[in-house]
XYZ file of N, CA and C in Angstrom:
408
model
N -53.226 23.916 3.550
C -52.150 24.654 4.150
C -51.500 23.865 5.275
N -52.370 23.195 6.110
C -51.818 22.393 7.203
C -50.977 21.246 6.655
N -51.400 20.651 5.543
C -50.656 19.541 4.942
C -49.280 20.013 4.481
N -49.232 21.225 3.915
C -47.963 21.777 3.466
C -47.032 22.046 4.650
N -47.564 22.545 5.751
C -46.761 22.803 6.946
C -46.231 21.504 7.536
N -47.074 20.446 7.544
C -46.636 19.146 8.067
C -45.522 18.572 7.188
N -45.649 18.716 5.872
C -44.634 18.211 4.941
C -43.315 18.950 5.137
N -43.393 20.270 5.311
C -42.174 21.065 5.533
C -41.515 20.687 6.851
N -42.319 20.468 7.897
C -41.768 20.074 9.195
C -41.103 18.708 9.101
N -41.734 17.783 8.391
C -41.161 16.440 8.226
C -39.846 16.517 7.455
N -39.783 17.356 6.420
C -38.554 17.509 5.641
C -37.435 18.090 6.497
N -37.774 19.027 7.372
C -36.778 19.624 8.272
C -36.215 18.582 9.235
N -37.091 17.758 9.794
C -36.649 16.703 10.717
C -35.727 15.716 9.997
N -36.100 15.324 8.781
C -35.252 14.398 8.016
C -33.906 15.029 7.670
N -33.902 16.309 7.329
C -32.640 16.976 7.011
C -31.727 17.034 8.231
N -32.277 17.352 9.396
C -31.471 17.399 10.626
C -30.951 16.013 10.966
N -31.791 14.995 10.811
C -31.349 13.624 11.087
C -30.240 13.212 10.129
N -30.332 13.638 8.872
C -29.293 13.319 7.892
C -27.967 13.952 8.248
N -27.986 15.212 8.663
C -26.757 15.896 9.069
C -26.170 15.241 10.309
N -27.014 14.869 11.266
C -26.529 14.211 12.485
C -25.886 12.878 12.155
N -26.455 12.146 11.201
C -25.864 10.841 10.868
C -24.538 11.010 10.149
N -24.342 12.095 9.411
C -23.053 12.338 8.768
C -21.955 12.554 9.796
N -22.276 13.219 10.885
C -21.286 13.431 11.942
C -20.844 12.128 12.555
N -21.713 11.138 12.627
C -21.366 9.842 13.203
C -20.524 9.020 12.244
N -20.664 9.254 10.942
C -19.925 8.470 9.958
C -18.469 8.908 9.889
N -18.193 10.175 10.070
C -16.847 10.696 9.882
C -15.804 10.017 10.775
N -15.992 9.859 12.095
C -14.983 9.173 12.897
C -14.808 7.712 12.489
N -15.899 7.049 12.133
C -15.787 5.649 11.712
C -14.989 5.546 10.429
N -15.222 6.475 9.510
C -14.469 6.456 8.259
C -12.993 6.694 8.524
N -12.678 7.520 9.502
C -11.278 7.798 9.831
C -10.569 6.559 10.347
N -11.299 5.631 10.933
C -10.680 4.407 11.442
C -10.087 3.563 10.325
N -10.513 3.808 9.087
C -9.987 3.043 7.977
C -8.635 3.551 7.518
N -8.103 4.550 8.164
C -6.787 5.080 7.829
C -5.844 4.998 9.019
N -5.890 3.900 9.744
C -5.032 3.698 10.906
C -3.582 3.476 10.482
N -3.383 2.951 9.306
C -2.071 2.521 8.835
C -1.322 3.688 8.181
N -0.960 4.690 8.989
C -0.292 5.890 8.480
C 1.178 5.900 8.871
N 1.950 6.612 8.070
C 3.383 6.802 8.324
C 4.095 5.468 8.547
N 3.828 4.534 7.647
C 4.426 3.206 7.710
C 5.774 3.240 6.991
N 6.797 2.719 7.629
C 8.155 2.695 7.077
C 8.363 1.377 6.336
N 8.759 1.477 5.083
C 9.019 0.296 4.257
C 10.480 0.352 3.838
N 11.212 -0.710 4.138
C 12.627 -0.790 3.792
C 12.859 -2.007 2.912
N 13.586 -1.786 1.823
C 13.915 -2.847 0.880
C 15.423 -3.003 0.852
N 15.912 -4.232 0.993
C 17.358 -4.517 0.955
C 17.628 -5.470 -0.194
N 18.644 -5.165 -0.982
C 19.000 -5.990 -2.137
C 20.182 -6.895 -1.797
N 19.919 -8.190 -1.701
C 20.970 -9.195 -1.496
C 20.998 -10.196 -2.649
N 20.708 -9.736 -3.867
C 20.647 -10.653 -5.018
C 22.010 -10.908 -5.653
N 23.006 -10.087 -5.310
C 24.319 -10.246 -5.931
C 24.497 -9.359 -7.154
N 23.481 -8.612 -7.527
C 23.541 -7.704 -8.668
C 22.568 -6.546 -8.455
N 22.696 -5.476 -9.251
C 21.719 -4.386 -9.119
C 20.323 -4.867 -9.533
N 19.298 -4.262 -8.962
C 17.917 -4.549 -9.341
C 17.209 -3.222 -9.585
N 16.111 -3.287 -10.307
C 15.285 -2.106 -10.536
C 13.929 -2.329 -9.874
N 13.685 -1.598 -8.820
C 12.417 -1.652 -8.096
C 11.416 -0.805 -8.875
N 10.222 -1.356 -9.187
C 9.281 -0.561 -9.970
C 7.836 -0.592 -9.494
N 7.501 -1.393 -8.493
C 6.112 -1.406 -8.028
C 6.057 -1.820 -6.570
N 5.122 -1.216 -5.838
C 4.933 -1.525 -4.428
C 3.433 -1.699 -4.186
N 3.051 -2.860 -3.705
C 1.654 -3.166 -3.405
C 1.567 -3.663 -1.975
N 0.373 -3.616 -1.418
C 0.165 -4.208 -0.100
C -1.154 -4.944 -0.079
N -1.162 -6.029 0.675
C -2.337 -6.894 0.780
C -2.995 -6.655 2.121
N -4.210 -6.131 2.071
C -5.023 -5.893 3.254
C -5.839 -7.169 3.477
N -5.411 -7.996 4.422
C -6.077 -9.278 4.648
C -7.428 -9.121 5.346
N -7.677 -7.970 5.977
C -8.963 -7.715 6.620
C -10.087 -7.607 5.609
N -9.827 -6.947 4.482
C -10.835 -6.832 3.429
C -10.478 -7.683 2.219
N -9.385 -8.441 2.312
C -8.941 -9.344 1.252
C -8.747 -8.594 -0.070
N -8.021 -7.456 -0.007
C -7.805 -6.639 -1.192
C -6.333 -6.310 -1.372
N -5.917 -6.287 -2.636
C -4.613 -5.742 -2.991
C -4.790 -4.246 -3.200
N -3.849 -3.478 -2.711
C -3.846 -2.033 -2.915
C -2.457 -1.650 -3.423
N -2.362 -0.551 -4.134
C -1.101 -0.178 -4.767
C -0.619 1.187 -4.299
N 0.687 1.325 -4.221
C 1.342 2.594 -3.922
C 2.247 2.918 -5.113
N 2.108 4.105 -5.647
C 2.957 4.518 -6.766
C 4.368 4.827 -6.276
N 5.339 4.321 -6.995
C 6.736 4.656 -6.730
C 7.434 4.836 -8.071
N 8.445 5.660 -8.092
C 9.254 5.827 -9.295
C 10.220 4.646 -9.397
N 10.560 4.257 -10.626
C 11.558 3.206 -10.804
C 12.832 3.612 -10.082
N 13.419 2.653 -9.393
C 14.590 2.950 -8.574
C 15.569 1.790 -8.686
N 16.825 2.090 -8.998
C 17.869 1.068 -9.063
C 18.508 0.969 -7.691
N 18.614 -0.266 -7.195
C 19.249 -0.516 -5.897
C 20.452 -1.428 -6.142
N 21.625 -0.954 -5.799
C 22.848 -1.748 -5.975
C 22.832 -2.945 -5.026
N 23.631 -3.967 -5.345
C 23.754 -5.113 -4.443
C 24.241 -4.626 -3.076
N 23.559 -5.055 -2.031
C 23.893 -4.638 -0.675
C 23.247 -3.324 -0.268
N 22.615 -2.639 -1.233
C 21.996 -1.346 -0.948
C 20.584 -1.483 -0.396
N 20.078 -0.386 0.134
C 18.716 -0.361 0.665
C 17.969 0.842 0.108
N 16.672 0.747 0.160
C 15.775 1.835 -0.202
C 14.690 1.879 0.859
N 14.429 3.067 1.386
C 13.398 3.227 2.415
C 12.419 4.307 1.987
N 11.165 4.095 2.345
C 10.116 5.046 2.033
C 9.074 4.994 3.156
N 8.434 6.115 3.423
C 7.351 6.162 4.401
C 6.068 6.477 3.657
N 5.054 5.664 3.873
C 3.789 5.805 3.158
C 2.608 5.634 4.093
N 1.463 6.171 3.676
C 0.189 5.894 4.319
C -0.478 4.779 3.523
N -0.740 3.671 4.163
C -1.388 2.548 3.491
C -2.892 2.696 3.714
N -3.539 3.413 2.810
C -4.938 3.774 2.955
C -5.852 2.561 2.948
N -6.934 2.688 3.691
C -7.988 1.681 3.679
C -7.761 0.510 4.610
N -6.616 0.435 5.263
C -6.345 -0.687 6.159
C -6.860 -0.332 7.548
N -7.731 -1.163 8.069
C -8.359 -0.890 9.361
C -7.863 -1.883 10.401
N -6.657 -1.664 10.915
C -6.127 -2.505 11.989
C -6.109 -3.979 11.591
N -5.763 -4.244 10.341
C -5.820 -5.608 9.807
C -4.417 -6.134 9.521
N -4.301 -7.445 9.452
C -3.046 -8.062 9.037
C -2.757 -7.648 7.604
N -1.517 -7.267 7.371
C -1.129 -6.707 6.079
C 0.293 -7.153 5.761
N 0.585 -7.324 4.466
C 1.977 -7.494 4.059
C 2.223 -6.668 2.811
N 3.490 -6.327 2.594
C 3.900 -5.491 1.478
C 4.637 -6.364 0.472
N 4.377 -6.115 -0.808
C 5.060 -6.837 -1.891
C 5.678 -5.808 -2.826
N 6.908 -6.045 -3.202
C 7.557 -5.205 -4.200
C 7.881 -6.051 -5.417
N 7.853 -5.403 -6.564
C 8.202 -6.059 -7.819
C 9.474 -5.419 -8.341
N 10.327 -6.258 -8.902
C 11.595 -5.727 -9.393
C 12.050 -6.482 -10.620
N 13.015 -5.868 -11.314
C 13.624 -6.455 -12.513
C 15.094 -6.732 -12.238
N 15.624 -7.706 -12.968
C 17.051 -8.004 -12.899
C 17.685 -7.669 -14.241
N 19.005 -7.515 -14.210
C 19.740 -7.258 -15.445
C 19.908 -8.549 -16.243
N 19.832 -8.416 -17.567
C 20.146 -9.542 -18.449
C 21.653 -9.545 -18.702
N 22.139 -10.562 -19.347
C 23.577 -10.666 -19.608
C 24.082 -9.536 -20.505
N 23.185 -8.916 -21.293
C 23.608 -7.803 -22.163
C 23.608 -6.455 -21.427
N 23.314 -6.460 -20.112
C 23.351 -5.241 -19.315
C 22.066 -4.421 -19.345
N 21.018 -4.955 -19.990
C 19.725 -4.259 -20.020
C 18.762 -4.918 -19.045
N 17.752 -4.148 -18.603
C 16.760 -4.689 -17.674
C 15.863 -5.691 -18.384
N 15.620 -6.801 -17.738
C 14.724 -7.819 -18.270
C 13.287 -7.340 -18.056
N 12.654 -6.852 -19.114
C 11.300 -6.317 -19.028
C 10.232 -7.391 -19.199
N 10.656 -8.612 -19.544
C 9.691 -9.680 -19.801
C 9.404 -10.546 -18.576
N 10.214 -10.420 -17.546
C 10.023 -11.240 -16.351
C 9.978 -10.340 -15.123
N 9.112 -10.704 -14.201
C 8.965 -9.946 -12.962
C 9.348 -10.815 -11.778
N 10.097 -10.256 -10.849
C 10.421 -10.925 -9.599
C 9.674 -10.221 -8.480
N 9.263 -10.995 -7.495
C 8.514 -10.463 -6.358
C 9.249 -10.781 -5.061
N 9.033 -9.944 -4.077
C 9.503 -10.227 -2.720
C 8.470 -9.642 -1.762
N 8.146 -10.403 -0.719
C 7.135 -9.998 0.257
C 7.750 -9.771 1.625
N 7.125 -8.890 2.371
C 7.486 -8.707 3.774
C 6.772 -9.775 4.589
N 7.069 -9.838 5.854
C 6.276 -10.689 6.737
C 4.929 -10.015 6.964
N 3.971 -10.759 7.467
C 2.627 -10.242 7.722
C 2.529 -9.778 9.162
N 1.956 -8.579 9.348
C 1.725 -8.063 10.693
C 0.514 -7.142 10.662
N -0.028 -6.860 11.830
C -1.147 -5.925 11.923
C -0.600 -4.525 11.670
N -1.174 -3.851 10.689
C -0.678 -2.536 10.305
C -1.176 -1.479 11.278
N -0.222 -0.723 11.826
C -0.523 0.340 12.777
C 0.260 1.598 12.392
N -0.177 2.718 12.906
C 0.497 3.987 12.652
C 1.962 3.889 13.090
N 2.867 4.289 12.195
C 4.291 4.261 12.502
C 4.918 2.875 12.432
N 4.182 1.889 11.955
C 4.711 0.529 11.851
C 5.783 0.427 10.778
N 6.350 -0.760 10.630
C 7.387 -0.929 9.614
C 7.304 -2.307 8.976
N 7.729 -2.354 7.723
C 7.830 -3.595 6.959
C 9.208 -3.623 6.328
N 9.835 -4.795 6.346
C 11.178 -4.965 5.781
C 11.112 -6.086 4.757
N 11.719 -5.841 3.613
C 11.750 -6.817 2.526
C 13.198 -6.994 2.114
N 13.636 -8.240 2.012
C 15.006 -8.532 1.585
C 14.933 -9.353 0.299
N 15.561 -8.840 -0.765
C 15.644 -9.570 -2.030
C 16.821 -10.521 -1.961
N 16.590 -11.748 -2.327
C 17.668 -12.759 -2.341
C 17.847 -13.313 -3.724
Protein backbone atom coordinates (compact mmCIF):
# COMPACT_ATOMS: atom_id res chain seq x y z
CA UNK A 1 0.00 0.00 0.00
CA UNK A 2 2.85 2.38 0.87
CA UNK A 3 4.48 1.64 -2.50
CA UNK A 4 1.24 2.51 -4.29
CA UNK A 5 0.96 5.81 -2.38
CA UNK A 6 4.59 6.69 -3.20
CA UNK A 7 3.98 5.93 -6.90
CA UNK A 8 0.84 8.09 -6.94
CA UNK A 9 2.67 10.95 -5.21
CA UNK A 10 5.55 10.71 -7.70
CA UNK A 11 3.09 10.76 -10.62
CA UNK A 12 1.40 13.86 -9.19
CA UNK A 13 4.73 15.68 -8.86
CA UNK A 14 5.67 14.78 -12.45
CA UNK A 15 2.28 15.93 -13.74
CA UNK A 16 2.60 19.30 -11.95
CA UNK A 17 6.15 19.72 -13.25
CA UNK A 18 4.93 18.95 -16.78
CA UNK A 19 2.18 21.57 -16.60
CA UNK A 20 4.64 24.14 -15.19
CA UNK A 21 7.07 23.49 -18.04
CA UNK A 22 4.30 24.01 -20.61
CA UNK A 23 3.70 27.50 -19.22
CA UNK A 24 7.37 28.33 -19.80
CA UNK A 25 7.28 27.09 -23.39
CA UNK A 26 4.35 29.22 -24.52
CA UNK A 27 6.07 32.67 -24.36
CA UNK A 28 9.19 31.27 -26.04
CA UNK A 29 7.09 29.79 -28.81
CA UNK A 30 5.40 33.16 -29.29
CA UNK A 31 8.79 34.73 -29.99
CA UNK A 32 8.85 32.80 -33.25
CA UNK A 33 6.04 34.97 -34.57
CA UNK A 34 7.68 38.38 -34.25
CA UNK A 35 7.32 39.04 -37.97
CA UNK A 36 3.63 40.05 -37.98
CA UNK A 37 1.70 42.56 -40.07
CA UNK A 38 4.52 42.88 -42.59
CA UNK A 39 3.75 45.10 -45.60
CA UNK A 40 4.89 43.74 -48.97
CA UNK A 41 4.72 45.99 -52.02
CA UNK A 42 5.40 44.87 -55.58
CA UNK A 43 5.97 47.38 -58.41
CA UNK A 44 5.97 46.39 -62.08
CA UNK A 45 8.52 48.25 -64.21
CA UNK A 46 8.94 45.55 -66.90
CA UNK A 47 7.26 47.53 -69.68
CA UNK A 48 4.38 45.05 -69.94
CA UNK A 49 1.73 43.42 -67.73
CA UNK A 50 2.90 40.56 -65.50
CA UNK A 51 1.07 37.84 -63.61
CA UNK A 52 2.17 37.50 -60.00
CA UNK A 53 1.53 33.95 -58.77
CA UNK A 54 3.76 33.06 -55.81
CA UNK A 55 5.24 34.74 -52.75
CA UNK A 56 7.97 33.13 -50.65
CA UNK A 57 10.29 34.39 -47.95
CA UNK A 58 13.71 33.23 -46.86
CA UNK A 59 14.27 33.05 -43.12
CA UNK A 60 18.06 33.28 -42.90
CA UNK A 61 18.02 32.60 -39.13
CA UNK A 62 16.83 29.03 -39.66
CA UNK A 63 17.97 28.86 -43.31
CA UNK A 64 14.47 27.95 -44.54
CA UNK A 65 12.23 28.96 -47.40
CA UNK A 66 8.64 29.55 -46.34
CA UNK A 67 5.63 30.20 -48.56
CA UNK A 68 2.64 32.52 -48.46
CA UNK A 69 -0.40 31.67 -50.58
CA UNK A 70 -1.59 34.39 -52.92
CA UNK A 71 -4.11 34.39 -55.74
CA UNK A 72 -2.80 34.98 -59.25
CA UNK A 73 -2.79 38.70 -59.85
CA UNK A 74 -2.15 40.70 -63.03
CA UNK A 75 -0.18 43.91 -62.48
CA UNK A 76 -0.10 46.42 -65.34
CA UNK A 77 3.15 48.15 -66.28
CA UNK A 78 3.76 50.90 -63.71
CA UNK A 79 1.21 49.34 -61.35
CA UNK A 80 1.70 48.13 -57.79
CA UNK A 81 0.28 45.42 -55.59
CA UNK A 82 0.43 45.56 -51.80
CA UNK A 83 -0.41 42.95 -49.21
CA UNK A 84 0.04 42.64 -45.44
CA UNK A 85 1.02 39.23 -44.11
CA UNK A 86 2.30 37.47 -41.01
CA UNK A 87 5.57 35.78 -41.89
CA UNK A 88 5.31 32.87 -39.47
CA UNK A 89 8.30 31.21 -37.88
CA UNK A 90 10.71 34.13 -38.27
CA UNK A 91 12.38 34.94 -34.97
CA UNK A 92 13.98 38.38 -35.34
CA UNK A 93 16.10 37.07 -38.21
CA UNK A 94 17.34 38.52 -41.49
CA UNK A 95 14.71 37.81 -44.10
CA UNK A 96 13.97 38.60 -47.73
CA UNK A 97 10.85 38.16 -49.84
CA UNK A 98 10.79 36.63 -53.32
CA UNK A 99 7.92 36.78 -55.77
CA UNK A 100 7.49 34.71 -58.89
CA UNK A 101 5.76 36.02 -61.96
CA UNK A 102 4.96 35.28 -65.59
CA UNK A 103 5.29 37.45 -68.67
CA UNK A 104 3.12 37.58 -71.75
CA UNK A 105 4.23 35.77 -74.89
CA UNK A 106 3.95 37.41 -78.30
CA UNK A 107 0.59 35.63 -78.84
CA UNK A 108 -0.86 37.44 -75.78
CA UNK A 109 -0.93 34.35 -73.52
CA UNK A 110 0.98 33.89 -70.26
CA UNK A 111 4.25 32.03 -70.61
CA UNK A 112 3.64 29.05 -68.30
CA UNK A 113 6.95 27.37 -69.13
CA UNK A 114 9.27 30.03 -67.72
CA UNK A 115 9.36 31.65 -64.31
CA UNK A 116 10.80 35.05 -63.44
CA UNK A 117 11.84 35.97 -59.92
CA UNK A 118 12.39 39.22 -58.08
CA UNK A 119 13.70 39.62 -54.53
CA UNK A 120 13.43 42.33 -51.93
CA UNK A 121 16.43 43.56 -50.02
CA UNK A 122 17.34 41.65 -46.86
CA UNK A 123 16.45 43.08 -43.46
CA UNK A 124 15.67 41.89 -39.96
CA UNK A 125 11.97 41.08 -39.95
CA UNK A 126 10.00 42.92 -37.27
CA UNK A 127 6.34 43.54 -36.53
CA UNK A 128 4.96 46.14 -38.95
CA UNK A 129 8.07 46.00 -41.15
CA UNK A 130 8.00 46.34 -44.92
CA UNK A 131 9.56 44.80 -48.01
CA UNK A 132 9.52 46.36 -51.48
CA UNK A 133 10.12 44.49 -54.72
CA UNK A 134 10.50 46.16 -58.11
CA UNK A 135 10.23 44.08 -61.30
CA UNK A 136 12.48 45.31 -64.09
